[in-house]
């Protein structure tokens, strides 16, 4: 029985070493338009991944996204608003944990 407890305990101690860290980014919609979709990719050659946690974010709402640590720290974010504006922004998720949309929404073409 001690052997079983020892194996289970060692599994819990070793598991965090092999687990991939997660980066959390809070998307804050301070733009006057509702966010329809948020997509993220690790690099320019990667496919866009839709983040379901951040759909239909109205003004003054936010969502925290958990991103797997694959492909480094730089991530491309593509946010589509209901008024058909699309903003694309690259951020370093290892350094920054928030993304506000207002400034990028103003620059995005309708």
Short mmCIF file of C-alpha atoms in Angstrom, two decimals:
data_model
loop_
_atom_site.label_atom_id
_atom_site.label_comp_id
_atom_site.label_asym_id
_atom_site.label_seq_id
_atom_site.Cartn_x
_atom_site.Cartn_y
_atom_site.Cartn_z
CA UNK A 1 0.00 0.00 0.00
CA UNK A 2 2.88 2.38 0.75
CA UNK A 3 4.25 1.73 -2.71
CA UNK A 4 0.92 2.80 -4.24
CA UNK A 5 0.83 5.99 -2.19
CA UNK A 6 4.44 6.71 -3.14
CA UNK A 7 3.69 6.28 -6.84
CA UNK A 8 0.66 8.55 -6.69
CA UNK A 9 2.55 11.21 -4.74
CA UNK A 10 5.50 11.15 -7.14
CA UNK A 11 3.13 11.49 -10.11
CA UNK A 12 1.68 14.68 -8.61
CA UNK A 13 5.15 16.06 -7.94
CA UNK A 14 6.51 15.32 -11.42
CA UNK A 15 3.42 16.32 -13.45
CA UNK A 16 3.97 20.12 -13.21
CA UNK A 17 7.41 19.72 -14.76
CA UNK A 18 5.93 18.35 -17.97
CA UNK A 19 2.81 20.50 -18.06
CA UNK A 20 2.84 23.34 -20.54
CA UNK A 21 2.47 26.74 -18.95
CA UNK A 22 -0.56 28.78 -19.85
CA UNK A 23 -0.52 32.51 -20.55
CA UNK A 24 -3.62 34.47 -19.60
CA UNK A 25 -4.66 37.52 -21.60
CA UNK A 26 -7.62 39.68 -20.67
CA UNK A 27 -9.40 41.11 -23.70
CA UNK A 28 -11.11 44.32 -22.61
CA UNK A 29 -13.70 45.68 -25.00
CA UNK A 30 -13.64 49.42 -24.45
CA UNK A 31 -14.62 50.09 -28.07
CA UNK A 32 -18.12 51.38 -28.87
CA UNK A 33 -18.88 48.20 -30.85
CA UNK A 34 -19.56 44.62 -29.76
CA UNK A 35 -16.89 41.98 -30.37
CA UNK A 36 -18.23 39.24 -32.58
CA UNK A 37 -15.19 36.95 -32.67
CA UNK A 38 -11.64 36.73 -31.27
CA UNK A 39 -9.05 34.61 -33.04
CA UNK A 40 -5.46 33.91 -31.99
CA UNK A 41 -2.47 32.34 -33.74
CA UNK A 42 1.07 31.65 -32.63
CA UNK A 43 2.81 32.81 -35.82
CA UNK A 44 2.12 34.03 -39.33
CA UNK A 45 2.25 30.44 -40.64
CA UNK A 46 -0.16 29.09 -38.03
CA UNK A 47 -3.90 28.69 -38.40
CA UNK A 48 -6.26 31.05 -36.58
CA UNK A 49 -7.91 29.52 -33.50
CA UNK A 50 -11.29 30.96 -32.48
CA UNK A 51 -11.52 31.73 -28.78
CA UNK A 52 -15.08 30.88 -27.76
CA UNK A 53 -14.71 32.58 -24.35
CA UNK A 54 -14.62 36.02 -25.96
CA UNK A 55 -17.58 36.00 -28.34
CA UNK A 56 -20.16 38.77 -28.15
CA UNK A 57 -18.34 41.01 -25.71
CA UNK A 58 -20.30 44.24 -25.44
CA UNK A 59 -18.74 47.56 -24.44
CA UNK A 60 -17.12 47.57 -20.99
CA UNK A 61 -17.07 43.76 -20.86
CA UNK A 62 -13.96 41.61 -20.73
CA UNK A 63 -12.94 37.97 -21.05
CA UNK A 64 -9.82 36.20 -19.86
CA UNK A 65 -8.29 33.84 -22.41
CA UNK A 66 -5.99 30.97 -21.48
CA UNK A 67 -3.39 30.39 -24.19
CA UNK A 68 -1.16 27.33 -24.32
CA UNK A 69 2.56 28.00 -24.43
CA UNK A 70 3.13 26.85 -27.99
CA UNK A 71 5.20 28.77 -30.47
CA UNK A 72 6.74 31.33 -28.15
CA UNK A 73 5.47 34.50 -26.56
CA UNK A 74 4.30 36.53 -29.54
CA UNK A 75 0.70 35.99 -30.60
CA UNK A 76 -1.41 37.53 -33.31
CA UNK A 77 -4.91 38.54 -32.27
CA UNK A 78 -7.65 39.15 -34.85
CA UNK A 79 -10.81 40.67 -33.42
CA UNK A 80 -13.93 41.06 -35.53
CA UNK A 81 -16.62 43.51 -34.42
CA UNK A 82 -20.31 43.39 -35.31
CA UNK A 83 -19.93 46.60 -37.35
CA UNK A 84 -17.54 44.61 -39.65
CA UNK A 85 -14.36 46.29 -38.43
CA UNK A 86 -11.45 43.91 -38.05
CA UNK A 87 -8.43 44.67 -35.91
CA UNK A 88 -5.22 42.67 -35.95
CA UNK A 89 -2.59 43.13 -33.27
CA UNK A 90 0.51 41.20 -32.23
CA UNK A 91 1.30 41.17 -28.52
CA UNK A 92 3.87 39.50 -26.32
CA UNK A 93 1.78 37.36 -23.97
CA UNK A 94 4.79 36.71 -21.72
CA UNK A 95 5.09 40.45 -20.94
CA UNK A 96 1.54 41.77 -21.27
CA UNK A 97 -1.63 40.31 -19.84
CA UNK A 98 -4.22 42.68 -21.27
CA UNK A 99 -5.48 43.87 -24.64
CA UNK A 100 -7.75 46.92 -24.90
CA UNK A 101 -9.65 47.33 -28.15
CA UNK A 102 -10.63 51.01 -28.38
CA UNK A 103 -7.47 52.39 -30.02
CA UNK A 104 -7.27 49.52 -32.51
CA UNK A 105 -10.99 49.76 -33.29
CA UNK A 106 -10.55 53.44 -34.23
CA UNK A 107 -7.75 52.51 -36.67
CA UNK A 108 -9.58 49.52 -38.20
CA UNK A 109 -11.32 50.08 -41.49
CA UNK A 110 -15.07 49.40 -41.51
#
